[in-house]
Coordinates of C-alpha atoms in Angstrom, one line a residue:
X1446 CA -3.0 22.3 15.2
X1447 CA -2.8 18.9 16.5
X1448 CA -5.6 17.3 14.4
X1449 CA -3.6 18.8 11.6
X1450 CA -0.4 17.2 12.9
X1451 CA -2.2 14.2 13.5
X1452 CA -3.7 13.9 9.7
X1453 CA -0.1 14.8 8.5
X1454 CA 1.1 11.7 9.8
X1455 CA -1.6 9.3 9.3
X1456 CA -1.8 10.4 5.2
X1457 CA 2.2 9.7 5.4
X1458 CA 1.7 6.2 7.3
X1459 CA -1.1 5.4 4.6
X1460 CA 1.9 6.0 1.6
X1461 CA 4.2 4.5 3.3
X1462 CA 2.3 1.4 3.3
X1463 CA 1.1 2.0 -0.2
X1464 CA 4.7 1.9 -1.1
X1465 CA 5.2 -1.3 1.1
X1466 CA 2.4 -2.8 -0.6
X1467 CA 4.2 -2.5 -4.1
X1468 CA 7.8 -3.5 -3.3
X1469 CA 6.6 -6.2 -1.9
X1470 CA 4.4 -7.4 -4.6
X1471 CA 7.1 -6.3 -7.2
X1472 CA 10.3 -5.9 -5.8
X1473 CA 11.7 -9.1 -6.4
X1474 CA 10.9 -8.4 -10.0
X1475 CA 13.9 -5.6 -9.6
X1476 CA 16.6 -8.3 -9.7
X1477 CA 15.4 -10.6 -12.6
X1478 CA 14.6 -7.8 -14.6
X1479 CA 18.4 -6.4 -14.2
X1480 CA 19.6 -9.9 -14.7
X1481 CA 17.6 -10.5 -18.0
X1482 CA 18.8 -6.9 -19.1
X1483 CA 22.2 -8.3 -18.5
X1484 CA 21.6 -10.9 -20.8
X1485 CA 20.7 -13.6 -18.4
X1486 CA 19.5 -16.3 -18.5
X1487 CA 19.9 -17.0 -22.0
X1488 CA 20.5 -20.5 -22.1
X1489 CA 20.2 -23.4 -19.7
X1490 CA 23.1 -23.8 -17.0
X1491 CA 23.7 -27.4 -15.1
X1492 CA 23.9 -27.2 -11.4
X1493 CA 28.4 -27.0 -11.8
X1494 CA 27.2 -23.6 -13.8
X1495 CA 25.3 -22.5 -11.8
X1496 CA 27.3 -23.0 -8.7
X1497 CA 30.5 -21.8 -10.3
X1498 CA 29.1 -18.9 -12.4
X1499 CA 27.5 -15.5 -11.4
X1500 CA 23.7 -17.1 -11.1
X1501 CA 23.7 -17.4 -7.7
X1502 CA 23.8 -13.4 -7.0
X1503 CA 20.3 -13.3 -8.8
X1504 CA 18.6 -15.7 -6.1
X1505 CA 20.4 -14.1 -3.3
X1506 CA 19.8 -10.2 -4.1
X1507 CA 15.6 -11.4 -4.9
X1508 CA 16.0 -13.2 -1.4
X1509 CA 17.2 -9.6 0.2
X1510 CA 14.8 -7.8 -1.9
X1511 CA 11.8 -10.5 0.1
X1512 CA 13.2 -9.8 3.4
X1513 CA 13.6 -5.9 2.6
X1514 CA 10.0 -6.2 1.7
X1515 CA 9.1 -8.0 4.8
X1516 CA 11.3 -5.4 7.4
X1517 CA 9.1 -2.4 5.8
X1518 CA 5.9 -4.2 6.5
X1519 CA 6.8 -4.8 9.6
X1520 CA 7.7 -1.1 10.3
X1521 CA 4.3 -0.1 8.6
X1522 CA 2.8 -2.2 11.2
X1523 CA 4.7 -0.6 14.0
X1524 CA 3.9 2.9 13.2
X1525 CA 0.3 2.7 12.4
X1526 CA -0.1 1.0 15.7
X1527 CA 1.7 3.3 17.5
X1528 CA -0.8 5.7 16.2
X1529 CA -3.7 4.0 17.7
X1530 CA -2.3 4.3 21.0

């Protein structure tokens, strides 16, 4: 029953970092693709624009989704070597 137990939650540890492995290599895609679907960027902005308008949230939320990404590594390193102890 343990081996079993065991296998449970090494198979769950290998999606888990499966899954880790594709937000990270296309979870930042997530926020441009909302913005483009929103209709931006659909023409050039200056840096007053920019600043002043709304294209500042883009950067930001695909800088939260690279350190999101970054946090579930980091726990998919924690648990799989936690099971090797």
């Amino acid at each position: 029953m343990a081996t079993a137990g065991c296998n449970e939650t090494t198979q769950r540890i290998a999606l888990l970092e499966r899954v880790s492995d594709l937000f990270d290599r296309f979870g930042g895609l997530v926020p441009l693709a909302i913005a483009f679907l929103n209709g931006w960027p659909t023409e050039i902005k200056f840096y007053p624009d920019f600043v002043v308008g709304n294209a500042w949230k883009v950067f930001l939320s695909c800088i939260l989704y690279q350190l999101a990404a970054f946090a579930l590594r980091r726990a998919v390193t924690f648990a799989s070597g936690s099971l090797d102890l």
